[in-house]
Each structure stands twice: as structure tokens, then as C-alpha cells.
Short mmCIF file of C-alpha atoms in Angstrom, two decimals:
data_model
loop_
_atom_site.label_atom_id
_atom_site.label_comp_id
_atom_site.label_asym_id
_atom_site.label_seq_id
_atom_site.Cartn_x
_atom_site.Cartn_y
_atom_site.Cartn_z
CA UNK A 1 -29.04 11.20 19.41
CA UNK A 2 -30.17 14.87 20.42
CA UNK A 3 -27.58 17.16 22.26
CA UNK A 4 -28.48 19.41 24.78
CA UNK A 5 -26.24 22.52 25.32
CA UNK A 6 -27.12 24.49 28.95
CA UNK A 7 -24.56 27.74 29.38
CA UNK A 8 -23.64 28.68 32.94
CA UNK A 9 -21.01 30.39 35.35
CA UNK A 10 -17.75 28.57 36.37
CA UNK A 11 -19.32 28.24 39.75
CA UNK A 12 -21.86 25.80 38.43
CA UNK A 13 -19.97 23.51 36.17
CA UNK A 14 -19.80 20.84 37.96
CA UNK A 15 -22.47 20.61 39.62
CA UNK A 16 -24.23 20.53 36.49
CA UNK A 17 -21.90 18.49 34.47
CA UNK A 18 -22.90 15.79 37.80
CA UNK A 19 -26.53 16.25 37.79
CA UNK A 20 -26.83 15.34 33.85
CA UNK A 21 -24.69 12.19 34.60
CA UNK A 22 -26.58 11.05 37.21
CA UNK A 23 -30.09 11.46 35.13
CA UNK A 24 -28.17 9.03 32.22
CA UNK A 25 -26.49 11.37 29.88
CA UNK A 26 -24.56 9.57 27.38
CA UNK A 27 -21.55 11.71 27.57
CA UNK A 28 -21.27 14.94 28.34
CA UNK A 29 -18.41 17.84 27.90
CA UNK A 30 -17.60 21.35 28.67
CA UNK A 31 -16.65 24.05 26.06
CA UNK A 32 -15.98 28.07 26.59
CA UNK A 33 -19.09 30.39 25.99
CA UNK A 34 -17.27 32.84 24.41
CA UNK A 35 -14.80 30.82 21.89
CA UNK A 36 -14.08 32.04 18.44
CA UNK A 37 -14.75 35.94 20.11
CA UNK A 38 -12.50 38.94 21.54
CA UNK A 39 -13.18 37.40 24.94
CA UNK A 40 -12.42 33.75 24.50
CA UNK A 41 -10.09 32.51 27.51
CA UNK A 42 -7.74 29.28 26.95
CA UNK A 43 -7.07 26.91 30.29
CA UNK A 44 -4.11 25.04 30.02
CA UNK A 45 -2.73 21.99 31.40
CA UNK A 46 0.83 22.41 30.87
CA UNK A 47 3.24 20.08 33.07
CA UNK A 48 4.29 22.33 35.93
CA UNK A 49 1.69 25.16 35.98
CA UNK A 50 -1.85 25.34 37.86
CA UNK A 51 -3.96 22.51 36.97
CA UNK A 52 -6.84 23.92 34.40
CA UNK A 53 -9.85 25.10 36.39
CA UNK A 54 -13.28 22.78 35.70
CA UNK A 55 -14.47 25.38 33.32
CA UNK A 56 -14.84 29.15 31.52
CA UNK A 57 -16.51 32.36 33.47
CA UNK A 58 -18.94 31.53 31.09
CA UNK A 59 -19.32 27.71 30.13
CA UNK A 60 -21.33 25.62 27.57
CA UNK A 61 -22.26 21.95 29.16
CA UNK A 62 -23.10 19.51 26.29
CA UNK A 63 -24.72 16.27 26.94
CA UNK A 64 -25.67 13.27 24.70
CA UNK A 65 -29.47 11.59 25.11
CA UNK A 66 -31.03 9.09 23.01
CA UNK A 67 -34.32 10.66 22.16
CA UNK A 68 -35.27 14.20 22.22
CA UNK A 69 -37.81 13.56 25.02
CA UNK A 70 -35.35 12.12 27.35
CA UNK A 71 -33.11 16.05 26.33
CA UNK A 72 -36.21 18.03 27.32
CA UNK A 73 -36.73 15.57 30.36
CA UNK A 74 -33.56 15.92 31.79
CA UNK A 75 -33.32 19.98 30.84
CA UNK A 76 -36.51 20.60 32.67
CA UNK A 77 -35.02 18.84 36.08
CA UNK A 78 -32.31 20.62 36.33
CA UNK A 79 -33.66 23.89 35.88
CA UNK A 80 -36.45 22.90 38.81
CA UNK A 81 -32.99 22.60 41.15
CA UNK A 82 -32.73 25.84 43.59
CA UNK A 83 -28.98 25.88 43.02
CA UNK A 84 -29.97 26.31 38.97
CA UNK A 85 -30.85 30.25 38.65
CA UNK A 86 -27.93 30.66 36.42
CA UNK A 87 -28.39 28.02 34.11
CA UNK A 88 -29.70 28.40 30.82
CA UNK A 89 -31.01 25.96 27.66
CA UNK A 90 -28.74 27.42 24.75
CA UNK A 91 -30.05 24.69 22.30
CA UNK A 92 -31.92 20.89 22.38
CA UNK A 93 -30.63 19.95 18.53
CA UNK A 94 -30.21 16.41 17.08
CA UNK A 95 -26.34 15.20 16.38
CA UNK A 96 -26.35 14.48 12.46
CA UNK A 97 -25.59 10.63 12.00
CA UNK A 98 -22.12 9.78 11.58
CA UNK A 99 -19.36 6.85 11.40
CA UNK A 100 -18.13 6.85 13.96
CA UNK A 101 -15.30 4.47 13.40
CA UNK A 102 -14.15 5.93 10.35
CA UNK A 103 -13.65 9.57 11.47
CA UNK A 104 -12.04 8.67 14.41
CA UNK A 105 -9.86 6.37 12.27
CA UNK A 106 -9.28 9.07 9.62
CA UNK A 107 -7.60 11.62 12.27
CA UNK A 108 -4.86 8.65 12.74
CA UNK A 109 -2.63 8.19 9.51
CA UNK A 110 0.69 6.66 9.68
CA UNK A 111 3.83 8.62 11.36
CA UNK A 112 7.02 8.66 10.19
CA UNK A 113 9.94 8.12 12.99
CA UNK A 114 12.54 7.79 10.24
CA UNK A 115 12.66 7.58 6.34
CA UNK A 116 12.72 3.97 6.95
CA UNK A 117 10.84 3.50 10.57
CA UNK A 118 7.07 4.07 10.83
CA UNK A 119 4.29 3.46 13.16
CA UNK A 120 0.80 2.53 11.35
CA UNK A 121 -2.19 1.92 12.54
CA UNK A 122 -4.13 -1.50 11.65
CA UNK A 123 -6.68 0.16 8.96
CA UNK A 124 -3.93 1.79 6.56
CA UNK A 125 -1.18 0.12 4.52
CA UNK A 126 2.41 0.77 5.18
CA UNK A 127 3.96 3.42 2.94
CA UNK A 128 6.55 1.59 0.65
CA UNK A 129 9.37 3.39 2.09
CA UNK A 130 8.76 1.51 5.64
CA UNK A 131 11.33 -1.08 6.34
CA UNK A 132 10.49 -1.21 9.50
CA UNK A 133 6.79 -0.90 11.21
CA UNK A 134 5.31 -1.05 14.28
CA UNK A 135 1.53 -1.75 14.22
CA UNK A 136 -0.15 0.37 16.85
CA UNK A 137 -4.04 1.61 17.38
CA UNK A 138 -4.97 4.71 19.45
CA UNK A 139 -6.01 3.09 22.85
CA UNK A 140 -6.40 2.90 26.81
CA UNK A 141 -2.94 4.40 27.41
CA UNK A 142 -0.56 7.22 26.19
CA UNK A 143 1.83 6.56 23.40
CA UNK A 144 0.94 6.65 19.82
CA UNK A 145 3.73 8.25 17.97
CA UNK A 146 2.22 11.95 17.46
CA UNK A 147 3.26 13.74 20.26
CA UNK A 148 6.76 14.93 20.17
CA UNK A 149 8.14 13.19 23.24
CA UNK A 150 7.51 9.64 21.83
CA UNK A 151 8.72 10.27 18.51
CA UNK A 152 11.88 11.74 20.02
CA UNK A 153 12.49 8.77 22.14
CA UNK A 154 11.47 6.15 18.51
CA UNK A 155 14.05 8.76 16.46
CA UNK A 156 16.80 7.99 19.45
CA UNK A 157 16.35 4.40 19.55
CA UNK A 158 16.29 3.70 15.77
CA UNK A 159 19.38 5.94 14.90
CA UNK A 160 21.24 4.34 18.09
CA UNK A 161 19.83 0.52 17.50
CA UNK A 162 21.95 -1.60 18.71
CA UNK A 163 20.90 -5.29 20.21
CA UNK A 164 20.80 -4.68 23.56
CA UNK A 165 20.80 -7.48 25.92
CA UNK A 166 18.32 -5.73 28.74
CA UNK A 167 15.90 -3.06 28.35
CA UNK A 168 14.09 -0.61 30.89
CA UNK A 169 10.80 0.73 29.77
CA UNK A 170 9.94 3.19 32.88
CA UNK A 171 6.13 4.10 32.42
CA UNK A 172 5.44 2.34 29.62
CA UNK A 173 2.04 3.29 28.78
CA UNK A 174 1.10 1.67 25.51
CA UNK A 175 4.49 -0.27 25.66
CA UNK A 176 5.53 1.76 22.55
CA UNK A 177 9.24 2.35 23.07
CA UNK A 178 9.48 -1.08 24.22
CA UNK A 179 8.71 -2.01 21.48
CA UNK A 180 10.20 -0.03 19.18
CA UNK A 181 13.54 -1.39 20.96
CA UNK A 182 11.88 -4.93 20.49
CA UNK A 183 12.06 -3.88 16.58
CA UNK A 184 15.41 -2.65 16.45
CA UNK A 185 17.00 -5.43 18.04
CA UNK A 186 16.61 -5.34 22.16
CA UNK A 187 16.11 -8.84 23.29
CA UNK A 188 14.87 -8.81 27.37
CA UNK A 189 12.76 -5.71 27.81
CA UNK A 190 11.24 -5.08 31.19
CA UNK A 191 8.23 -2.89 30.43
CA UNK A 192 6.97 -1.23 33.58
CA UNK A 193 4.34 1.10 34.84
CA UNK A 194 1.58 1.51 37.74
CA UNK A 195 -1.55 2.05 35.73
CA UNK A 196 -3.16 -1.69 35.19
CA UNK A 197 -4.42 -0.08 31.63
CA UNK A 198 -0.77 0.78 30.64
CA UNK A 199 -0.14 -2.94 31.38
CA UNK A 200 -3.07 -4.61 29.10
CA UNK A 201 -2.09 -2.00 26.37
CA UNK A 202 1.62 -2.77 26.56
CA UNK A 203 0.92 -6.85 26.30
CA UNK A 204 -2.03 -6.10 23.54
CA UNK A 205 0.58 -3.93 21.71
CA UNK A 206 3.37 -6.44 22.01
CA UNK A 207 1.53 -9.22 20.49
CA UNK A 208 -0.02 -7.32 17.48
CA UNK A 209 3.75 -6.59 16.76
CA UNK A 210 5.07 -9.92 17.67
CA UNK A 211 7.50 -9.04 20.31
CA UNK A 212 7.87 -10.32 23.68
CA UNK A 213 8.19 -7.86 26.67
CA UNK A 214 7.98 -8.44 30.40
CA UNK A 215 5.16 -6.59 31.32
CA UNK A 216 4.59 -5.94 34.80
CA UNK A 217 4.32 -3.12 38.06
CA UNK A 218 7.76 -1.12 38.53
CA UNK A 219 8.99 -3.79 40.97
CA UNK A 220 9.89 -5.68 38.27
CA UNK A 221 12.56 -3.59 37.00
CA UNK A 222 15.56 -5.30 38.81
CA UNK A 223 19.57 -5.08 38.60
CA UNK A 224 20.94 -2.92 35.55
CA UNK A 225 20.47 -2.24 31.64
CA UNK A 226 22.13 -0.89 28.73
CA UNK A 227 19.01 0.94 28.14
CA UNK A 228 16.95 2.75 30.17
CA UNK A 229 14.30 5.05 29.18
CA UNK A 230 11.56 7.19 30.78
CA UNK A 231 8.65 9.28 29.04
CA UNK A 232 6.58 10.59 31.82
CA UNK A 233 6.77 14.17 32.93
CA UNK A 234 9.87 16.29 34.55
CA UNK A 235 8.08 16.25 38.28
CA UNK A 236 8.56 12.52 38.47
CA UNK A 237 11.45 12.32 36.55
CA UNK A 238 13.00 14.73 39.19
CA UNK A 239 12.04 12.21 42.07
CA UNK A 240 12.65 9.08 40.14
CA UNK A 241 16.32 10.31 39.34
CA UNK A 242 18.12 8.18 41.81
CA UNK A 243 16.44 5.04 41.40
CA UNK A 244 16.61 5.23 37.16
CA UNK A 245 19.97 6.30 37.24
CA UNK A 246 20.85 3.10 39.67
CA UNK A 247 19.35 1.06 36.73
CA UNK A 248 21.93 2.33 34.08
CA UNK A 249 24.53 -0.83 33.69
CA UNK A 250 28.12 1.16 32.98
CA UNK A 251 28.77 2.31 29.75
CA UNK A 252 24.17 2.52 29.29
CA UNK A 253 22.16 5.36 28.01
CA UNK A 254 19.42 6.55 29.94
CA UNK A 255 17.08 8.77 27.89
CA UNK A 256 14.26 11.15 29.39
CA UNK A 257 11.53 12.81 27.79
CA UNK A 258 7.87 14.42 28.71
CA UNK A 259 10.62 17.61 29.44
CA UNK A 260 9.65 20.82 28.44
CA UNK A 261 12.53 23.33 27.14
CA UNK A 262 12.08 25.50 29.97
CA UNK A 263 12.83 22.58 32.92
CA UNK A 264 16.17 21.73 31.13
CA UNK A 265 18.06 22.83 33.65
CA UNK A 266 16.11 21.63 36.73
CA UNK A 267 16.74 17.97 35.40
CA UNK A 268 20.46 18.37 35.01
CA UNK A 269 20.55 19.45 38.53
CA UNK A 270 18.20 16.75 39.64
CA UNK A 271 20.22 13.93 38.10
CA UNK A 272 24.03 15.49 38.67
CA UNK A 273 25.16 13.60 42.00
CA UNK A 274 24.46 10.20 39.06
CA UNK A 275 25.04 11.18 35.68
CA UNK A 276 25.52 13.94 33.37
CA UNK A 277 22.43 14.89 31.23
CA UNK A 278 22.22 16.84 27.83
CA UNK A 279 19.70 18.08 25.70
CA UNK A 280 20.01 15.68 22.67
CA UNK A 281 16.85 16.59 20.86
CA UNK A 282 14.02 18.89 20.64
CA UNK A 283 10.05 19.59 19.04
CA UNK A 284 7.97 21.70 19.68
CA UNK A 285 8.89 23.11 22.88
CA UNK A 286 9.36 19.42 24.11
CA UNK A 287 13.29 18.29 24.76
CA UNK A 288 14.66 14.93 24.80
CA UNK A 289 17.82 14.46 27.43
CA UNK A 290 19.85 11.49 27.46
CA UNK A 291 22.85 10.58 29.63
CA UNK A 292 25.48 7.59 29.11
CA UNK A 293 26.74 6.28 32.60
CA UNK A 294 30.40 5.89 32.41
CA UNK A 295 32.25 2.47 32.18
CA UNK A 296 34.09 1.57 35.67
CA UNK A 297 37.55 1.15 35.66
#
């Protein structure tokens, strides 16, 4: 494959990012002009601040082709476009061969949720500590143990296991606190979600681990559990408090993450006229909050 690498102003992005798509570029990404200098500029996506803009004030658009005459092809149109006086061909190079499949497995080694509670993916052995292991690949959805949120929620659920009748999964994504509460002894788990990927993950997951869930959209979630959890982000968990906290059966847990430190107290507030929330574990910035409904007299 040869990589072509065009710099140009913010402004032109993506209109150029478009144009190499549309004349069959295999892929094709955006990086900052000036990283690794005194003027390099980071965008962030952080929940709850501006979204990140399409690009740098001065941008480098990679794209993939198959031969090195289809690169040159495809440079020379776009620079023929009136809109392209800005552009300009940093480099037409080949991309050195590699597998692949290996180094994208090799950046996924097993995590450790507790001294006895792993996840591992399907290429590597479980370390002989693991008691218990969930088998999980990177995928379609979110959820594979290494950011901070999930492992808080997998930490929570194995030091708590219990065998809890019913189970709430809100946005499941790759089903993978379902089924860690599949592994520590949940028995009906309702895992729910509206992206149709998160769904096909969650039901691929579950059978690679042999656990059953009840994947489906969030109507399914019906009556009340022991358990309900939520990973998503603190915007929706704001506007999802009254319906998740009318899931919590008396005497439940309900436990919320994909909360930054910062929006602690925006959540409490959200979810007081319900239930009472509290910071119950933190990483990186990230907080878990968990809440037990209290048991009617």
C-alpha cells in the first residue's frame, strides 16, 4: 500500500478528507501538522466540553491506496479542484508490510479486575492466578476492560457478588458487565442498549463466555432488580435518573459510571428526589457512584 500525506488549513479538512473518499481511498485519517513541536495543539473530546473541531490550524490528511499510481492519481485531482490552493503533497511513501493481526492483537494483553478475576482475550492464556475469566476480544462496541469506568464497575461487582435473581445492564455495549454478573453468580440479566452493534456484541460476547443474557432494545428492561447498573456518560445519566432509579427493587444497588470527578456533584443532585448517591470508587479522573435504594417498611 502507498500513503499519501496532503497538509492543509482547518478550513479544508473536510472537504479534503471527502474528496479522497470519494476517489476510493482505503482509509484515510487526520493528524496535527505541528505535533512533537512548541506549537503542537491537543483537541479533546472530553464528556461535557466542546466537541473536538474536524482538525488542527494546520492538518496532515493521510490516505491509504493500493498502488502508487492510484496515490499520484488521486493527489493530482485534488490539487486540479479550485477550492484546493491551500493544499499541499507533504509525502507519496509506501506503508512497510506488516501483520496486521498480530500488532493489533499485541496492544490487548489480559487485565486484571481482581487478584483472582481477569478478562483475556481469545489469543493469550489465562495467567494462573485467574479463578475466574471472562473471554472477551476488542470489537464493534465499547467495553473491554481497559478503561477505568468498566473496570470500576467489574471491581464492584466481583467484591459485592452475590447471586442475584434479576439484573439491569443499562447500555450494555459489549455486554461486559452483564456478564461479568453472569460470572459471579446473577441468574436473569436483562442486557439493554439502542445501538443494534451493542446488541450483536453483547449476544457474541455472551456465548464465547457461556452465559445467557436477554439481549434486547431498552424496552425490555421491565419491573425491578437487585442490580442495576449504567456505564454511559453523566449527560444521560442525568436524564435517565428517574427511570433507572424506578428500576432499583428495595434494598438494590444501582451503580453509575462514565462520571468524571468533576460532575460528582451534578449527579447527586440529579438523582436526590430517588436515591442517595456516593462516590464509591475512583481512576484516573473517572468516579464510580453507587446508591442502595432503601428496603420499604
Amino acid at each position: 500500500m502507498f500513503e499519501l500525506a496532503l497538509v492543509c488549513r482547518e478550513a479544508d479538512v473536510e472537504i479534503v478528507s471527502d474528496a479522497l473518499m470519494e476517489i476510493d481511498a482505503l482509509a484515510v485519517s487526520v493528524e496535527d501538522a505541528d505535533a512533537d513541536t512548541d506549537t503542537e495543539h491537543a483537541l479533546f473530546g472530553e464528556p461535557g466540553m466542546p466537541a473536538p473541531k474536524a482538525g488542527w490550524q494546520r492538518s496532515v490528511v493521510k490516505a491509504l491506496f493500493p498502488s502508487e499510481p492510484e496515490a499520484t492519481e488521486a493527489v493530482t485531482l485534488i490539487l486540479a479542484q479550485d477550492w484546493a490552493g491551500d493544499v499541499h503533497v507533504q509525502a507519496i511513501q509506501a506503508v512497510p508490510e506488516q501483520d496486521w493481526v498480530r500488532l493489533t492483537q499485541s496492544q490487548f494483553a489480559p487485565v486484571e479486575i481482581t487478584a483472582e478475576f481477569w478478562i483475556v482475550p481469545s489469543w493469550h492464556e489465562a495467567p494462573p492466578q485467574a479463578r475466574r475469566v471472562m473471554r472477551l476480544d476488542p470489537g464493534l462496541a465499547f467495553g473491554t476492560g481497559t478503561h477505568p469506568t468498566t473496570r470500576m464497575c467489574l471491581r464492584w461487582i466481583a467484591t459485592q457478588a452475590r447471586p442475584w435473581p434479576r439484573v439491569l445492564d443499562y447500555g450494555c455495549g459489549s455486554g461486559i458487565l452483564a456478564i461479568g454478573a453472569a460470572l459471579h453468580g446473577a441468574v436473569q440479566i436483562d442486557a439493554v442498549d439502542i445501538d443494534p452493534a451493542a446488541l450483536t456484541s453483547s449476544q457474541d460476547n455472551a456465548e464465547a463466555n457461556h452465559v445467557q443474557l436477554n439481549v434486547g432494545s431498552p424496552e425490555r428492561a421491565q419491573g425491578e432488580y437487585p442490580l442495576v447498573v449504567a456505564n454511559i456518560l453523566a449527560s444521560p445519566l442525568k436524564l435517565l435518573a428517574p427511570l433507572l432509579c424506578a428500576h432499583v427493587a428495595p434494598g438494590g444497588d444501582l451503580i453509575l459510571a462514565g462520571i468524571l470527578s468533576r460532575q460528582a456533584e451534578e449527579l447527586q443532585a440529579a438523582y436526590a428526589p430517588w436515591l442517595s448517591l456516593q462516590v464509591a470508587d475512583e481512576e484516573d479522573g473517572w468516579i464510580l457512584m453507587t446508591a442502595r435504594r432503601p428496603v420499604q417498611a
